[in-house]
PDB file of C-alpha atoms in Angstrom:
ATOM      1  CA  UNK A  21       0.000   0.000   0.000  1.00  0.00           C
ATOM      2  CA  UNK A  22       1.389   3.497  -1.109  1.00  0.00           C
ATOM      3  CA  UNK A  23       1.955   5.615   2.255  1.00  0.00           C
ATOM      4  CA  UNK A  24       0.506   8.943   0.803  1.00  0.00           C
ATOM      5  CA  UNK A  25      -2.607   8.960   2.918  1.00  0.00           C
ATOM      6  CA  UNK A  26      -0.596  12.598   4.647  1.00  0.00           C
ATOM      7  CA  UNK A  27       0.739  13.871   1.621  1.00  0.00           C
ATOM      8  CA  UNK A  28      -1.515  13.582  -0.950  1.00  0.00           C
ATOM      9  CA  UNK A  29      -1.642  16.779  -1.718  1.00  0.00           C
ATOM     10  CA  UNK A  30       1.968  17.310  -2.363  1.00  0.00           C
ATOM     11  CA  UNK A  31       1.476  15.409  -5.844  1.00  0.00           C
ATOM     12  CA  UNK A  32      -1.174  17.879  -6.797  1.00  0.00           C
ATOM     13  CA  UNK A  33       1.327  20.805  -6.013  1.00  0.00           C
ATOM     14  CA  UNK A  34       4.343  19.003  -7.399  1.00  0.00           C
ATOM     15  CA  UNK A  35       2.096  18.225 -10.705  1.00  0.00           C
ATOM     16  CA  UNK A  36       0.536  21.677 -10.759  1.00  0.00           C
ATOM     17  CA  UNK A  37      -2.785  20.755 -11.023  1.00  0.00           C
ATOM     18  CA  UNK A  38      -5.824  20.138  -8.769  1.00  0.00           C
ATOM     19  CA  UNK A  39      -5.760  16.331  -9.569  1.00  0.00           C
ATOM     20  CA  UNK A  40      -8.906  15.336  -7.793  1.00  0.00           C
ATOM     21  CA  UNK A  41     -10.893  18.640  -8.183  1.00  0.00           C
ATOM     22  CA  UNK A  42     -10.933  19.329  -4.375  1.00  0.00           C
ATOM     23  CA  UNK A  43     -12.331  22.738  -3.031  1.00  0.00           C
ATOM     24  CA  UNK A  44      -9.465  22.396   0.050  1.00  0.00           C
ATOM     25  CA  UNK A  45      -6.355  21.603  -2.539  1.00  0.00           C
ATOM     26  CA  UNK A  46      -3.392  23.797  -1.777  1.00  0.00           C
ATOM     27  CA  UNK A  47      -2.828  24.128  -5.251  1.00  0.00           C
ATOM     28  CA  UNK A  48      -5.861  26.580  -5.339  1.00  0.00           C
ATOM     29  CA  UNK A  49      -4.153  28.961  -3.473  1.00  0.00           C
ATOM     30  CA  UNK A  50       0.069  28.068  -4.690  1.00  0.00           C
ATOM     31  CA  UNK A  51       0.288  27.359  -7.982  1.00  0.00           C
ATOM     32  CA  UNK A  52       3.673  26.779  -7.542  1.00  0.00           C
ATOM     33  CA  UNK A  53       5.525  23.385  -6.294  1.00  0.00           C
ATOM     34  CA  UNK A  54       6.348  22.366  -2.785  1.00  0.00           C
ATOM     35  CA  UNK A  55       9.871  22.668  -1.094  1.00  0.00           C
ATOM     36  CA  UNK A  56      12.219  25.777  -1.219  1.00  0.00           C
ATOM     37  CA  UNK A  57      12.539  24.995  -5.058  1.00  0.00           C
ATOM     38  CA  UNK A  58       9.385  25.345  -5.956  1.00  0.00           C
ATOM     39  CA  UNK A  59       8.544  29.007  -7.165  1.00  0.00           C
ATOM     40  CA  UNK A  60      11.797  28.359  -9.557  1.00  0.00           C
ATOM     41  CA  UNK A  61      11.390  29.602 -13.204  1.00  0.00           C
ATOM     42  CA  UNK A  62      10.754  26.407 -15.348  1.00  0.00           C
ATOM     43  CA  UNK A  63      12.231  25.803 -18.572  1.00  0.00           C
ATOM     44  CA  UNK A  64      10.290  24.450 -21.584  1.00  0.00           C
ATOM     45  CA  UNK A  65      10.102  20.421 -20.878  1.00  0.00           C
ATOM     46  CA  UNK A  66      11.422  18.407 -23.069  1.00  0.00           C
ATOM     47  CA  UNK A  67       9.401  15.293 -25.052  1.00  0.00           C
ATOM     48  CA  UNK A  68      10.456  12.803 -21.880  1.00  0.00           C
ATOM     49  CA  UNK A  69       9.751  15.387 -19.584  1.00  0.00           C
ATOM     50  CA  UNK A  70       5.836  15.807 -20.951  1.00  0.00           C
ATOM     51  CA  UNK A  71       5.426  11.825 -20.976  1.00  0.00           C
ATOM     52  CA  UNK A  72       7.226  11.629 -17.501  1.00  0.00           C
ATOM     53  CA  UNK A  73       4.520  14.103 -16.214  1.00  0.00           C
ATOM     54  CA  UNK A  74       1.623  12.257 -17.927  1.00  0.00           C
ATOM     55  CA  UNK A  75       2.399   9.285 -16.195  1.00  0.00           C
ATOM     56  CA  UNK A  76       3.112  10.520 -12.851  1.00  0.00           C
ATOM     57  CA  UNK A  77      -0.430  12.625 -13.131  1.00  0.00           C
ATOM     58  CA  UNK A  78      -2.423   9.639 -14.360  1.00  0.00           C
ATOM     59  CA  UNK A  79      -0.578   6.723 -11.684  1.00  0.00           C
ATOM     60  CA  UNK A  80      -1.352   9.664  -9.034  1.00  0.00           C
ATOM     61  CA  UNK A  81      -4.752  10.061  -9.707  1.00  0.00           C
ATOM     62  CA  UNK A  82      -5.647   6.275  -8.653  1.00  0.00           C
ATOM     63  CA  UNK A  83      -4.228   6.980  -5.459  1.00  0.00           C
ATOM     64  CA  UNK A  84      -0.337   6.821  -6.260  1.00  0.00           C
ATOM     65  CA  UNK A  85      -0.256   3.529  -7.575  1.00  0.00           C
ATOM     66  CA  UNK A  86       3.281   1.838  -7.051  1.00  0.00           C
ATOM     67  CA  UNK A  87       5.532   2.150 -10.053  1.00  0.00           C
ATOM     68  CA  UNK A  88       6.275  -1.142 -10.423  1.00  0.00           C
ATOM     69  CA  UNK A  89       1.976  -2.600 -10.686  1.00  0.00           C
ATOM     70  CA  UNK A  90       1.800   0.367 -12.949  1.00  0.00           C
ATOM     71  CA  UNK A  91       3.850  -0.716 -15.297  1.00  0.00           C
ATOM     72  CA  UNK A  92       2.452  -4.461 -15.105  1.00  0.00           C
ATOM     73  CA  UNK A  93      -0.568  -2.616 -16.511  1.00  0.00           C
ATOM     74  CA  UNK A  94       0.955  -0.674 -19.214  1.00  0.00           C
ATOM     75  CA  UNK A  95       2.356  -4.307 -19.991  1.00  0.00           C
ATOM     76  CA  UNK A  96      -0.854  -6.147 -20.148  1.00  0.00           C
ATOM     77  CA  UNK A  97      -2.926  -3.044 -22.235  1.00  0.00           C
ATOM     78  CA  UNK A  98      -0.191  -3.583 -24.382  1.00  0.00           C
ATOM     79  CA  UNK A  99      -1.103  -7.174 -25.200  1.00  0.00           C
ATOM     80  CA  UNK A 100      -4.687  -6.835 -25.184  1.00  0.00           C
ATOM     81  CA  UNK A 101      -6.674  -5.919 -28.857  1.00  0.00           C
ATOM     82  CA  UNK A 102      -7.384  -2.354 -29.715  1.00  0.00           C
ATOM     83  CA  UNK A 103      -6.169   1.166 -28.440  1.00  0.00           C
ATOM     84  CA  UNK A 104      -3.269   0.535 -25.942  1.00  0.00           C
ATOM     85  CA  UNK A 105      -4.275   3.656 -24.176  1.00  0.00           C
ATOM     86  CA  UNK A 106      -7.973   3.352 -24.184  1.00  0.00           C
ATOM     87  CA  UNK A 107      -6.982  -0.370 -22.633  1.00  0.00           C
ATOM     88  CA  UNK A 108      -4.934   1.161 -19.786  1.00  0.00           C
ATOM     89  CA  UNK A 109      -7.839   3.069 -18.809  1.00  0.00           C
ATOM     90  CA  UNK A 110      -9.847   0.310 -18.466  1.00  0.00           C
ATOM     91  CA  UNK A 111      -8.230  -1.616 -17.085  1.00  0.00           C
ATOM     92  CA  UNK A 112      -7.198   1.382 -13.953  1.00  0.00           C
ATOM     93  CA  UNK A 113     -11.262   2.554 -14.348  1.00  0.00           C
ATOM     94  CA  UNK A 114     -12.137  -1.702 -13.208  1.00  0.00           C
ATOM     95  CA  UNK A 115      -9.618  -1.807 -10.021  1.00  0.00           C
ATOM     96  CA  UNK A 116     -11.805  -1.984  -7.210  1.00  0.00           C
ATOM     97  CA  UNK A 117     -10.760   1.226  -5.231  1.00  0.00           C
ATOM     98  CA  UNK A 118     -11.730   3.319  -8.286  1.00  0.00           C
ATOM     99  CA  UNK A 119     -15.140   1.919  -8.611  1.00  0.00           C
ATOM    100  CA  UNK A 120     -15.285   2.816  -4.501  1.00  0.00           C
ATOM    101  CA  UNK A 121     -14.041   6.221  -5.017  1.00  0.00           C
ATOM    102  CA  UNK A 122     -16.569   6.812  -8.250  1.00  0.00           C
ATOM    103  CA  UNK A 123     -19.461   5.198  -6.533  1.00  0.00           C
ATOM    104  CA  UNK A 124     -19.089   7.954  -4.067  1.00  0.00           C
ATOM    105  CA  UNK A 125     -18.646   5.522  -0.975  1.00  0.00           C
ATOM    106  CA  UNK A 126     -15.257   7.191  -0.072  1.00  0.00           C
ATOM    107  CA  UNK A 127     -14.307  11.192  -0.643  1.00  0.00           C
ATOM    108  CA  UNK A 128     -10.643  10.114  -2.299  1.00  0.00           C
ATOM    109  CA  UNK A 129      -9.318   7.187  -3.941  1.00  0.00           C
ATOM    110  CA  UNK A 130      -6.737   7.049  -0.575  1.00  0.00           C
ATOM    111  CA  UNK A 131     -10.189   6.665   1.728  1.00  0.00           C
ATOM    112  CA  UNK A 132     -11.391   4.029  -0.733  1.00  0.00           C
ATOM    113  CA  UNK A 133      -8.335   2.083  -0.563  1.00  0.00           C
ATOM    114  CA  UNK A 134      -8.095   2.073   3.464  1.00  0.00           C
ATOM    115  CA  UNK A 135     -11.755   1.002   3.176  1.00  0.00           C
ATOM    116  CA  UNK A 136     -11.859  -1.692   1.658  1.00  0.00           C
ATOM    117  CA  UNK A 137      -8.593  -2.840   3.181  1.00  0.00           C
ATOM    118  CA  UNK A 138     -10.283  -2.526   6.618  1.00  0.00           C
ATOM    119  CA  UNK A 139     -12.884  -5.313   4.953  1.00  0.00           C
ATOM    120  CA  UNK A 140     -15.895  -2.638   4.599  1.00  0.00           C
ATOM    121  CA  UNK A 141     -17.108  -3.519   1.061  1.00  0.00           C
ATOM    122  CA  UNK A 142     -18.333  -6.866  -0.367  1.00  0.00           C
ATOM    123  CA  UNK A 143     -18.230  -7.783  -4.248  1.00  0.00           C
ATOM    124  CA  UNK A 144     -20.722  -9.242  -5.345  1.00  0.00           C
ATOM    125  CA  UNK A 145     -21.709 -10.822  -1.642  1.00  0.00           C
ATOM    126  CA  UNK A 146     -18.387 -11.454  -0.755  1.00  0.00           C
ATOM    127  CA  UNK A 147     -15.329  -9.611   1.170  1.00  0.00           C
ATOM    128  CA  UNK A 148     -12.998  -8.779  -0.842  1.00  0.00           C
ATOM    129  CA  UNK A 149     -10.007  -6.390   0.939  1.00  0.00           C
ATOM    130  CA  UNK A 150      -7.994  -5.775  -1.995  1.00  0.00           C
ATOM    131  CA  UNK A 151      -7.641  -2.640  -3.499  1.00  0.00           C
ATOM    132  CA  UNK A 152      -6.283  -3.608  -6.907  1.00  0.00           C
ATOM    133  CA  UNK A 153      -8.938  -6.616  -7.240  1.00  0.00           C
ATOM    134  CA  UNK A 154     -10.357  -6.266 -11.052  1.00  0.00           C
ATOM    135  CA  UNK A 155     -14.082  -6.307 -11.519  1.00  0.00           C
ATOM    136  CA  UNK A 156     -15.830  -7.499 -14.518  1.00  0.00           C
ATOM    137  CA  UNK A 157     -18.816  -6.045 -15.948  1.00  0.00           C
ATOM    138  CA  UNK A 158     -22.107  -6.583 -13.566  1.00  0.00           C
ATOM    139  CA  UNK A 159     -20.077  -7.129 -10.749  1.00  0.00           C
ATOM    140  CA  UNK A 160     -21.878  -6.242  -7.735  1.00  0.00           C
ATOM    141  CA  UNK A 161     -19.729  -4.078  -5.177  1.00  0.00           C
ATOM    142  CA  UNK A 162     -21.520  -2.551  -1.640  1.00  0.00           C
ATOM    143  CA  UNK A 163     -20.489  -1.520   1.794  1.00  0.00           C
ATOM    144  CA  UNK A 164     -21.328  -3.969   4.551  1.00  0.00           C
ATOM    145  CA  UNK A 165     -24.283  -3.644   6.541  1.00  0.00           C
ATOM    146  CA  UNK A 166     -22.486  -3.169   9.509  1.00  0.00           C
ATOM    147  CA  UNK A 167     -20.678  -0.240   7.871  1.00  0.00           C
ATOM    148  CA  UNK A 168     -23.248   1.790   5.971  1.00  0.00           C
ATOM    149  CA  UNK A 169     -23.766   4.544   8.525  1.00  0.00           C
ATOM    150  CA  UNK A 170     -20.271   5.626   9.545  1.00  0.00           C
ATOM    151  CA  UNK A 171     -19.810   9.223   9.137  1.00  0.00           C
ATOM    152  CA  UNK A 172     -17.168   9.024   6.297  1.00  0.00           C
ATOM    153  CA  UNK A 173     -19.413   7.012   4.283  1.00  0.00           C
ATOM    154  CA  UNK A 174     -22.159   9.452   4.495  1.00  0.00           C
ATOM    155  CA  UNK A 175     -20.320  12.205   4.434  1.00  0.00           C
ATOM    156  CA  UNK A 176     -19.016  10.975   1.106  1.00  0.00           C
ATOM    157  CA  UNK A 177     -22.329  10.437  -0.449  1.00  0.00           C
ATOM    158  CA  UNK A 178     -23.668  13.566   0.490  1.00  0.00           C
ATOM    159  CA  UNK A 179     -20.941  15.384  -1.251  1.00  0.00           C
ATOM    160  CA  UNK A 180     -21.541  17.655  -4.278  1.00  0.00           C
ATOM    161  CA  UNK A 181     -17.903  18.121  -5.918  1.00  0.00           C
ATOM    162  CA  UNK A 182     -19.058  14.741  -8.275  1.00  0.00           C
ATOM    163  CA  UNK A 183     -21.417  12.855  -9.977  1.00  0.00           C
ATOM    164  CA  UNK A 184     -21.449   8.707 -10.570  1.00  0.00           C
ATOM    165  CA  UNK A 185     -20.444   8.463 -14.267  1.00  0.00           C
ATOM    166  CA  UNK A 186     -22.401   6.204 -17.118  1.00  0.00           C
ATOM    167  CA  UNK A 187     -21.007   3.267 -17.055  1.00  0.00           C
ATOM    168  CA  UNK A 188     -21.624   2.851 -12.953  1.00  0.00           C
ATOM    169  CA  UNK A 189     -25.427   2.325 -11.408  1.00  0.00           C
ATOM    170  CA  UNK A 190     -25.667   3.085  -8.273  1.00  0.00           C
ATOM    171  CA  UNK A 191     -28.296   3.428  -5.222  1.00  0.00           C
ATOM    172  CA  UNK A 192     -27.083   5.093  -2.585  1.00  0.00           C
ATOM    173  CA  UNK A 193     -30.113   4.518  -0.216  1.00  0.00           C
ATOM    174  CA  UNK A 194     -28.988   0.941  -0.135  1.00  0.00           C
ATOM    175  CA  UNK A 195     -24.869   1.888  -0.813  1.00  0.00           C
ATOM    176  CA  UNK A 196     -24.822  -0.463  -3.628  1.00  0.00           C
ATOM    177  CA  UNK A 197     -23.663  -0.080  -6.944  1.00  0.00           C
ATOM    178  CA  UNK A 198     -22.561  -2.201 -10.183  1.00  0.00           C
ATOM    179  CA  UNK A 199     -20.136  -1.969 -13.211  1.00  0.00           C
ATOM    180  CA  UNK A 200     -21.927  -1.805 -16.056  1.00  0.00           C
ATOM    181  CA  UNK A 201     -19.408  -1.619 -18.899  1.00  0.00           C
ATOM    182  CA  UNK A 202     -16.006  -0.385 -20.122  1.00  0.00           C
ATOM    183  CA  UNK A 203     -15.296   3.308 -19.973  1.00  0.00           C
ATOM    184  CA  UNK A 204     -13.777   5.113 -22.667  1.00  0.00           C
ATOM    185  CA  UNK A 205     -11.457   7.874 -21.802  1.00  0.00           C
ATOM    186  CA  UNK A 206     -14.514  10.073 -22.773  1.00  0.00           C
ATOM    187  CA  UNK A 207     -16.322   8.530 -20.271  1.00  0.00           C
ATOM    188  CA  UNK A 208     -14.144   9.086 -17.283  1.00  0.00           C
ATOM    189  CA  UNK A 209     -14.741  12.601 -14.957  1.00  0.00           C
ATOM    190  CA  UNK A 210     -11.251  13.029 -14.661  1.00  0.00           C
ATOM    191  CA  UNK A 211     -11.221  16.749 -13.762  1.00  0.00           C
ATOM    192  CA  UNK A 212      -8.263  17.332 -15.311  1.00  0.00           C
ATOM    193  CA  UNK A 213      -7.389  16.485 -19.151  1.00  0.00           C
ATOM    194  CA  UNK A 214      -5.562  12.747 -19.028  1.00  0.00           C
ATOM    195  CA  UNK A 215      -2.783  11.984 -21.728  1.00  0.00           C
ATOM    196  CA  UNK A 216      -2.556   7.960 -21.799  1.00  0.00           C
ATOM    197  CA  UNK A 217      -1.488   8.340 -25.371  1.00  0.00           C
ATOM    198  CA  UNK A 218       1.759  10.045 -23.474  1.00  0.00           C
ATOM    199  CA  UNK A 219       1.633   7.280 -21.094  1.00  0.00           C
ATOM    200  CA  UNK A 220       2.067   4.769 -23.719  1.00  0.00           C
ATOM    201  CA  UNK A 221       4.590   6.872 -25.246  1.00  0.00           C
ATOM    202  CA  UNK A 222       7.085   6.431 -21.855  1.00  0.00           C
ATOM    203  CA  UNK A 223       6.682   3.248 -21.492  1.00  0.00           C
ATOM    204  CA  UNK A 224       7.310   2.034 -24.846  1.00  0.00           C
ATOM    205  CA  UNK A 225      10.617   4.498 -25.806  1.00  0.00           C
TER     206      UNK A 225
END
């Protein structure tokens, strides 16, 4: 498990973006990076520096994934038919602690990744406390009984900075939700713009 629960929002500074679209991001007030570096004058990046930054924004947005499962997924969208990028996404969009975070049972992808570790969400009837675990299409994924009135839960399903997205049903009145289907990159609320085209561009140099 990445240890960025604290620090989060360093990436969105270090990026220079708002990467989750959060009202409290420091980035909305210092558009600059963190450290005694950070107000430095920046030079045009160079082609590796643009593809370096693409990855780093999309592997941060799913809660810093670890570089090493990143690239197993770069790997296997690589093998699979079609678009290599528009597989990547999938394949990120089916990992259980993104369908969490877009079913709007936890307020970040960190909080749906602690969650489920701490055994609060059942696929399709069953425990499952693995962050990465892949769903397939009509899976079934819901907070246990037990846990559907703690405060962060609520909290997170009352909030207005996000809507579910098409290819997710959801009832919140019973915090239960299913995937439906695929994304495409289209599809995803990613509130800022996502190169995976770049992404594919790093990994395969």
């Amino acid at each position: 498990m990445s240890k960025r629960i604290q620090s989060k929002y360093k990436i969105n500074r270090r990026l220079g973006v708002n990467l989750w679209g959060r009202a409290k991001s420091p980035i909305n007030k210092r558009e600059y990076g963190p450290g005694q570096h950070g107000q430095r004058r920046r030079s045009k990046p160079s082609d590796f520096s643009v593809q370096l930054m693409a990855k780093q924004k999309l592997k941060g947005y799913y809660g810093n994934i670890s570089e090493k499962q990143f690239r197993r997924y770069y790997d296997e969208a690589s093998r699979r038919k079609g678009d290599t990028s528009e597989n990547l996404i999938n394949i990120l969009e089916r990992r259980l602690d993104a369908v969490v975070y877009r079913l709007k049972f936890a307020a970040t992808p960190f909080a749906a990744r602690q969650f489920i570790n701490h055994g609060h969400i059942l696929v399709n009837g069953k425990k499952v406390n693995i962050p990465s675990y892949s769903l397939k299409d009509n899976d079934v994924v819901e907070v246990k009984e037990k846990s559907k009135q703690l405060a962060i839960v609520l909290d997170a399903v009352q909030s207005k900075e996000r809507d579910t997205p098409e290819y997710l049903q959801v009832d919140h009145r019973q915090m239960k939700g299913s995937f439906v289907r695929a994304p495409k990159l289209n599809d995803v609320p990613y509130p800022v713009t996502m190169e995976p085209n770049l992404v594919i561009e790093f990994y395969s140099r």
